[in-house]
Amino acid sequence: MTAKRSDGTGARRAGAAAVEFDLTAHWRERARGREGWDNAPALVRDLSTRFTATVAEAIERAGGVPGRTETEFVAATWYGTSHVAEVMHEQLREAGPKWLDPEQFLHYSPHAMVSAAALDLGLGGASATLVGPDAEFQAVAHAVRRIRSGRAATVVVAEYEALTPFAAAPCPDGPGTAAGAPPKGRATALVLTAGGGRGPSLTVHRSGDGDGDGADAPAGRGGTTVRTAGPGLLRLLADAAEPLVVVSRAAGLRDALVLG
């Protein structure tokens, strides 16, 4: 299948799905220390199952995707799960010989979520996972550019987060805790397609584009809500019903996503 070149509007949000889930049971296992190590991989298995189900639901709401083997897939996460980092930290603090269980590393790669979902759902196009504070913004921007350039007809964009105590402690500006309770695990997926069809348009304005200085031009439109990218950006884009401008939070960037 050859991807059709989209028009200048960028992409369309054809389908979306999101889920939140309780991490209390997983945090309880982490609090047990050594006694809970054997159950640590359950967090990643739980997340992977929910992530795949969320992507599948978004595809269903989009009415399916034409040519699954060419559909591209890009995901984003701030911290992944920090699963391996936490187990390594705890084990290396133990008295006596230092050791690491090789099986733990099966649950390490942030890209494992995308790999498992793509295999299960038959998505065979190019895939990537972006990590860091601006990852969701850049994942959406990447997907829109792939469609806008005609390199892909459909791109699934997703995000996930399931913080362990080790990851949650140092990130007060991220998806942290409320009143000491574990943060919610979450997954969100959007199906973006080439211009035309149903769903609001989604475009990328980059600093230096010919139609204005990145975010400044679209942000200046009267009555348009302007937000700064952060945790939960995909959930914001999935739920938005009115025109919206989201500005990248990366230092030195004036890039913007425009939903309208």
mmCIF file of C-alpha atoms in Angstrom:
data_model
loop_
_atom_site.group_PDB
_atom_site.id
_atom_site.type_symbol
_atom_site.label_atom_id
_atom_site.label_comp_id
_atom_site.label_asym_id
_atom_site.label_seq_id
_atom_site.Cartn_x
_atom_site.Cartn_y
_atom_site.Cartn_z
ATOM 1 C CA MET A 1 0.000 0.000 0.000
ATOM 2 C CA THR A 2 1.330 3.428 -0.926
ATOM 3 C CA ALA A 3 0.552 6.217 1.517
ATOM 4 C CA LYS A 4 -1.591 8.969 0.025
ATOM 5 C CA ARG A 5 -0.203 12.467 0.266
ATOM 6 C CA SER A 6 -2.283 14.589 2.596
ATOM 7 C CA ASP A 7 -3.385 18.133 1.942
ATOM 8 C CA GLY A 8 -1.985 21.099 3.839
ATOM 9 C CA THR A 9 -4.222 20.629 6.859
ATOM 10 C CA GLY A 10 -1.909 18.010 8.343
ATOM 11 C CA ALA A 11 -3.768 15.142 10.035
ATOM 12 C CA ARG A 12 -7.189 14.249 11.371
ATOM 13 C CA ARG A 13 -7.994 12.806 14.782
ATOM 14 C CA ALA A 14 -10.023 9.798 13.686
ATOM 15 C CA GLY A 15 -10.308 7.899 16.960
ATOM 16 C CA ALA A 16 -9.144 8.073 20.570
ATOM 17 C CA ALA A 17 -9.231 6.072 23.796
ATOM 18 C CA ALA A 18 -7.821 6.513 27.293
ATOM 19 C CA VAL A 19 -7.656 4.569 30.539
ATOM 20 C CA GLU A 20 -6.522 5.210 34.114
ATOM 21 C CA PHE A 21 -5.857 2.467 36.628
ATOM 22 C CA ASP A 22 -4.950 2.089 40.277
ATOM 23 C CA LEU A 23 -1.302 1.421 41.146
ATOM 24 C CA THR A 24 -1.891 0.787 44.857
ATOM 25 C CA ALA A 25 -1.326 -2.985 44.668
ATOM 26 C CA HIS A 26 1.931 -2.524 42.786
ATOM 27 C CA TRP A 27 3.175 0.146 45.199
ATOM 28 C CA ARG A 28 2.320 -2.151 48.106
ATOM 29 C CA GLU A 29 4.608 -4.817 46.637
ATOM 30 C CA ARG A 30 7.418 -2.285 46.249
ATOM 31 C CA ALA A 31 7.057 -1.337 49.930
ATOM 32 C CA ARG A 32 7.771 -4.976 50.919
ATOM 33 C CA GLY A 33 11.344 -4.677 49.678
ATOM 34 C CA ARG A 34 13.042 -8.025 49.004
ATOM 35 C CA GLU A 35 9.824 -9.943 49.681
ATOM 36 C CA GLY A 36 8.120 -8.088 46.845
ATOM 37 C CA TRP A 37 10.801 -8.462 44.192
ATOM 38 C CA ASP A 38 9.287 -11.571 42.632
ATOM 39 C CA ASN A 39 6.053 -9.680 41.982
ATOM 40 C CA ALA A 40 7.689 -6.565 40.536
ATOM 41 C CA PRO A 41 7.273 -7.549 36.847
ATOM 42 C CA ALA A 42 3.497 -7.692 37.352
ATOM 43 C CA LEU A 43 3.397 -3.896 37.029
ATOM 44 C CA VAL A 44 4.787 -3.985 33.508
ATOM 45 C CA ARG A 45 2.600 -6.914 32.468
ATOM 46 C CA ASP A 46 -0.464 -5.053 33.754
ATOM 47 C CA LEU A 47 0.558 -1.872 31.951
ATOM 48 C CA SER A 48 1.309 -3.687 28.700
ATOM 49 C CA THR A 49 -2.113 -5.365 28.710
ATOM 50 C CA ARG A 50 -3.913 -2.097 29.369
ATOM 51 C CA PHE A 51 -1.801 -0.203 26.825
ATOM 52 C CA THR A 52 -2.552 -2.703 24.052
ATOM 53 C CA ALA A 53 -6.260 -2.681 24.902
ATOM 54 C CA THR A 54 -6.337 1.126 24.773
ATOM 55 C CA VAL A 55 -4.693 1.205 21.336
ATOM 56 C CA ALA A 56 -7.142 -1.427 20.108
ATOM 57 C CA GLU A 57 -10.081 0.626 21.390
ATOM 58 C CA ALA A 58 -8.816 3.779 19.629
ATOM 59 C CA ILE A 59 -8.503 1.841 16.369
ATOM 60 C CA GLU A 60 -12.024 0.478 16.782
ATOM 61 C CA ARG A 61 -13.407 3.978 17.412
ATOM 62 C CA ALA A 62 -11.633 5.160 14.260
ATOM 63 C CA GLY A 63 -13.537 2.544 12.309
ATOM 64 C CA GLY A 64 -10.369 0.500 11.823
ATOM 65 C CA VAL A 65 -7.233 1.438 9.945
ATOM 66 C CA PRO A 66 -6.690 0.687 6.250
ATOM 67 C CA GLY A 67 -3.601 -1.417 5.736
ATOM 68 C CA ARG A 68 -2.521 -2.341 9.261
ATOM 69 C CA THR A 69 0.824 -3.597 8.010
ATOM 70 C CA GLU A 70 1.669 -0.041 6.855
ATOM 71 C CA THR A 71 0.194 1.788 9.858
ATOM 72 C CA GLU A 72 2.928 3.561 11.827
ATOM 73 C CA PHE A 73 3.080 3.714 15.614
ATOM 74 C CA VAL A 74 4.799 6.250 17.868
ATOM 75 C CA ALA A 75 4.541 6.358 21.662
ATOM 76 C CA ALA A 76 5.711 8.667 24.417
ATOM 77 C CA THR A 77 6.386 8.407 28.128
ATOM 78 C CA TRP A 78 7.914 10.678 30.738
ATOM 79 C CA TYR A 79 9.420 7.999 32.939
ATOM 80 C CA GLY A 80 8.277 4.638 31.595
ATOM 81 C CA THR A 81 7.959 2.527 34.727
ATOM 82 C CA SER A 82 11.489 2.913 36.166
ATOM 83 C CA HIS A 83 11.029 -0.772 37.024
ATOM 84 C CA VAL A 84 14.608 -1.909 36.449
ATOM 85 C CA ALA A 85 16.126 1.213 37.994
ATOM 86 C CA GLU A 86 14.132 0.670 41.158
ATOM 87 C CA VAL A 87 14.959 -3.025 41.496
ATOM 88 C CA MET A 88 18.654 -2.372 40.822
ATOM 89 C CA HIS A 89 18.672 0.382 43.441
ATOM 90 C CA GLU A 90 17.092 -1.871 46.068
ATOM 91 C CA GLN A 91 19.213 -4.920 45.317
ATOM 92 C CA LEU A 92 22.487 -3.036 45.316
ATOM 93 C CA ARG A 93 21.677 -1.560 48.714
ATOM 94 C CA GLU A 94 21.286 -5.037 50.221
ATOM 95 C CA ALA A 95 24.104 -6.412 52.344
ATOM 96 C CA GLY A 96 26.231 -9.207 50.946
ATOM 97 C CA PRO A 97 27.017 -10.158 47.349
ATOM 98 C CA LYS A 98 25.575 -7.889 44.713
ATOM 99 C CA TRP A 99 23.464 -9.466 42.015
ATOM 100 C CA LEU A 100 20.896 -8.568 39.375
ATOM 101 C CA ASP A 101 18.277 -10.908 37.977
ATOM 102 C CA PRO A 102 18.595 -11.052 34.160
ATOM 103 C CA GLU A 103 14.855 -11.700 33.878
ATOM 104 C CA GLN A 104 14.181 -8.220 35.185
ATOM 105 C CA PHE A 105 15.693 -6.751 32.026
ATOM 106 C CA LEU A 106 12.968 -8.330 29.924
ATOM 107 C CA HIS A 107 10.690 -5.652 31.370
ATOM 108 C CA TYR A 108 13.069 -2.727 30.950
ATOM 109 C CA SER A 109 12.884 -1.144 27.506
ATOM 110 C CA PRO A 110 10.347 1.704 27.238
ATOM 111 C CA HIS A 111 9.767 0.528 23.647
ATOM 112 C CA ALA A 112 8.557 -2.882 24.867
ATOM 113 C CA MET A 113 5.011 -1.484 25.196
ATOM 114 C CA VAL A 114 4.902 -0.503 21.529
ATOM 115 C CA SER A 115 6.506 -3.752 20.389
ATOM 116 C CA ALA A 116 3.983 -5.882 22.267
ATOM 117 C CA ALA A 117 0.983 -3.841 21.080
ATOM 118 C CA ALA A 118 2.165 -3.737 17.457
ATOM 119 C CA LEU A 119 2.672 -7.503 17.368
ATOM 120 C CA ASP A 120 -0.678 -8.187 18.999
ATOM 121 C CA LEU A 121 -2.607 -5.777 16.746
ATOM 122 C CA GLY A 122 -0.715 -6.386 13.511
ATOM 123 C CA LEU A 123 0.637 -2.847 13.089
ATOM 124 C CA GLY A 124 3.608 -3.286 10.769
ATOM 125 C CA GLY A 125 4.735 0.240 9.914
ATOM 126 C CA ALA A 126 7.685 2.140 11.393
ATOM 127 C CA SER A 127 7.530 2.586 15.164
ATOM 128 C CA ALA A 128 9.335 4.606 17.825
ATOM 129 C CA THR A 129 9.130 5.488 21.514
ATOM 130 C CA LEU A 130 10.125 8.942 22.754
ATOM 131 C CA VAL A 131 11.082 9.557 26.378
ATOM 132 C CA GLY A 132 11.205 12.746 28.429
ATOM 133 C CA PRO A 133 9.262 15.875 29.456
ATOM 134 C CA ASP A 134 8.385 16.920 25.881
ATOM 135 C CA ALA A 135 7.874 13.385 24.564
ATOM 136 C CA GLU A 136 4.105 13.544 24.046
ATOM 137 C CA PHE A 137 4.344 16.805 22.115
ATOM 138 C CA GLN A 138 7.162 15.524 19.923
ATOM 139 C CA ALA A 139 5.380 12.204 19.292
ATOM 140 C CA VAL A 140 2.283 13.990 17.999
ATOM 141 C CA ALA A 141 4.400 16.399 15.954
ATOM 142 C CA HIS A 142 6.295 13.478 14.431
ATOM 143 C CA ALA A 143 3.051 11.713 13.502
ATOM 144 C CA VAL A 144 1.560 14.830 11.913
ATOM 145 C CA ARG A 145 4.718 15.443 9.897
ATOM 146 C CA ARG A 146 4.740 11.821 8.672
ATOM 147 C CA ILE A 147 1.170 12.220 7.422
ATOM 148 C CA ARG A 148 1.619 15.754 6.123
ATOM 149 C CA SER A 149 4.650 14.723 4.050
ATOM 150 C CA GLY A 150 2.804 11.758 2.550
ATOM 151 C CA ARG A 151 5.118 9.184 4.127
ATOM 152 C CA ALA A 152 2.266 7.596 6.087
ATOM 153 C CA ALA A 153 -1.501 7.481 5.679
ATOM 154 C CA THR A 154 -2.234 6.491 9.292
ATOM 155 C CA VAL A 155 -0.204 6.865 12.490
ATOM 156 C CA VAL A 156 -1.204 5.648 15.942
ATOM 157 C CA VAL A 157 0.110 7.978 18.656
ATOM 158 C CA ALA A 158 0.048 6.733 22.243
ATOM 159 C CA GLU A 159 1.396 7.503 25.685
ATOM 160 C CA TYR A 160 1.694 5.582 28.917
ATOM 161 C CA GLU A 161 2.833 6.116 32.477
ATOM 162 C CA ALA A 162 2.927 3.812 35.487
ATOM 163 C CA LEU A 163 5.264 5.325 38.041
ATOM 164 C CA THR A 164 6.944 3.294 40.723
ATOM 165 C CA PRO A 165 7.767 4.991 44.051
ATOM 166 C CA PHE A 166 11.380 5.366 42.860
ATOM 167 C CA ALA A 167 10.297 7.380 39.812
ATOM 168 C CA ALA A 168 7.562 9.356 41.548
ATOM 169 C CA ALA A 169 9.733 10.714 44.360
ATOM 170 C CA PRO A 170 11.939 13.110 42.352
ATOM 171 C CA CYS A 171 9.349 14.428 39.884
ATOM 172 C CA PRO A 172 7.121 17.015 41.595
ATOM 173 C CA ASP A 173 6.496 18.687 38.228
ATOM 174 C CA GLY A 174 5.486 15.412 36.592
ATOM 175 C CA PRO A 175 2.550 13.066 37.116
ATOM 176 C CA GLY A 176 3.129 12.871 40.858
ATOM 177 C CA THR A 177 1.091 11.843 43.862
ATOM 178 C CA ALA A 178 -1.895 13.481 45.536
ATOM 179 C CA ALA A 179 -2.018 13.465 49.340
ATOM 180 C CA GLY A 180 0.550 10.665 49.445
ATOM 181 C CA ALA A 181 -1.543 8.277 47.370
ATOM 182 C CA PRO A 182 0.010 6.460 44.417
ATOM 183 C CA PRO A 183 -0.464 8.264 41.103
ATOM 184 C CA LYS A 184 -2.809 6.722 38.601
ATOM 185 C CA GLY A 185 -1.354 4.606 35.848
ATOM 186 C CA ARG A 186 -2.584 5.737 32.467
ATOM 187 C CA ALA A 187 -2.561 5.035 28.757
ATOM 188 C CA THR A 188 -3.943 7.073 25.862
ATOM 189 C CA ALA A 189 -4.040 6.431 22.135
ATOM 190 C CA LEU A 190 -5.004 8.586 19.145
ATOM 191 C CA VAL A 191 -5.436 7.416 15.570
ATOM 192 C CA LEU A 192 -4.336 10.129 13.137
ATOM 193 C CA THR A 193 -5.136 9.915 9.443
ATOM 194 C CA ALA A 194 -4.468 11.928 6.308
ATOM 195 C CA GLY A 195 -6.561 15.036 5.633
ATOM 196 C CA GLY A 196 -10.239 14.592 4.900
ATOM 197 C CA GLY A 197 -12.628 12.319 6.695
ATOM 198 C CA ARG A 198 -14.068 12.889 10.132
ATOM 199 C CA GLY A 199 -12.475 14.356 13.215
ATOM 200 C CA PRO A 200 -10.799 17.711 13.907
ATOM 201 C CA SER A 201 -7.644 18.682 12.053
ATOM 202 C CA LEU A 202 -4.286 18.650 13.808
ATOM 203 C CA THR A 203 -1.385 20.694 12.433
ATOM 204 C CA VAL A 204 2.154 21.538 13.544
ATOM 205 C CA HIS A 205 3.533 25.071 13.478
ATOM 206 C CA ARG A 206 7.305 25.157 13.825
ATOM 207 C CA SER A 207 9.486 28.128 14.670
ATOM 208 C CA GLY A 208 10.561 29.610 11.377
ATOM 209 C CA ASP A 209 7.651 28.249 9.323
ATOM 210 C CA GLY A 210 6.533 30.642 6.657
ATOM 211 C CA ASP A 211 3.136 31.305 8.269
ATOM 212 C CA GLY A 212 4.456 32.893 11.425
ATOM 213 C CA ASP A 213 6.926 32.408 14.235
ATOM 214 C CA GLY A 214 5.876 28.990 15.443
ATOM 215 C CA ALA A 215 3.338 29.263 18.247
ATOM 216 C CA ASP A 216 2.908 33.039 17.993
ATOM 217 C CA ALA A 217 0.678 33.035 14.904
ATOM 218 C CA PRO A 218 -1.894 30.386 15.938
ATOM 219 C CA ALA A 219 -1.819 31.524 19.559
ATOM 220 C CA GLY A 220 -2.868 34.980 18.469
ATOM 221 C CA ARG A 221 -6.222 33.824 17.132
ATOM 222 C CA GLY A 222 -9.038 35.292 19.139
ATOM 223 C CA GLY A 223 -10.831 32.931 21.503
ATOM 224 C CA THR A 224 -8.382 30.059 21.066
ATOM 225 C CA THR A 225 -7.313 28.249 24.240
ATOM 226 C CA VAL A 226 -3.527 28.085 24.612
ATOM 227 C CA ARG A 227 -1.905 25.432 26.802
ATOM 228 C CA THR A 228 1.675 24.405 27.512
ATOM 229 C CA ALA A 229 2.533 20.776 26.777
ATOM 230 C CA GLY A 230 2.924 18.519 29.805
ATOM 231 C CA PRO A 231 1.856 15.161 31.233
ATOM 232 C CA GLY A 232 -1.441 14.038 29.781
ATOM 233 C CA LEU A 233 -1.164 16.005 26.519
ATOM 234 C CA LEU A 234 -2.630 13.156 24.469
ATOM 235 C CA ARG A 235 -5.577 12.897 26.876
ATOM 236 C CA LEU A 236 -6.121 16.643 26.372
ATOM 237 C CA LEU A 237 -6.077 16.233 22.585
ATOM 238 C CA ALA A 238 -8.355 13.198 22.791
ATOM 239 C CA ASP A 239 -11.017 15.044 24.806
ATOM 240 C CA ALA A 240 -10.799 18.530 23.246
ATOM 241 C CA ALA A 241 -13.903 19.632 21.361
ATOM 242 C CA GLU A 242 -12.940 23.290 20.789
ATOM 243 C CA PRO A 243 -9.969 24.860 18.947
ATOM 244 C CA LEU A 244 -6.809 24.422 20.972
ATOM 245 C CA VAL A 245 -3.160 25.489 20.691
ATOM 246 C CA VAL A 246 -0.535 23.558 22.660
ATOM 247 C CA VAL A 247 2.944 25.045 22.902
ATOM 248 C CA SER A 248 6.034 22.880 23.380
ATOM 249 C CA ARG A 249 7.618 23.128 26.819
ATOM 250 C CA ALA A 250 11.094 22.319 25.508
ATOM 251 C CA ALA A 251 13.609 25.096 26.178
ATOM 252 C CA GLY A 252 14.130 27.375 23.207
ATOM 253 C CA LEU A 253 11.252 25.997 21.122
ATOM 254 C CA ARG A 254 8.231 27.958 19.945
ATOM 255 C CA ASP A 255 6.653 24.994 18.183
ATOM 256 C CA ALA A 256 2.908 24.516 18.530
ATOM 257 C CA LEU A 257 0.229 21.904 17.890
ATOM 258 C CA VAL A 258 -3.058 23.303 16.652
ATOM 259 C CA LEU A 259 -6.275 21.314 17.043
ATOM 260 C CA GLY A 260 -9.172 22.873 15.202
#
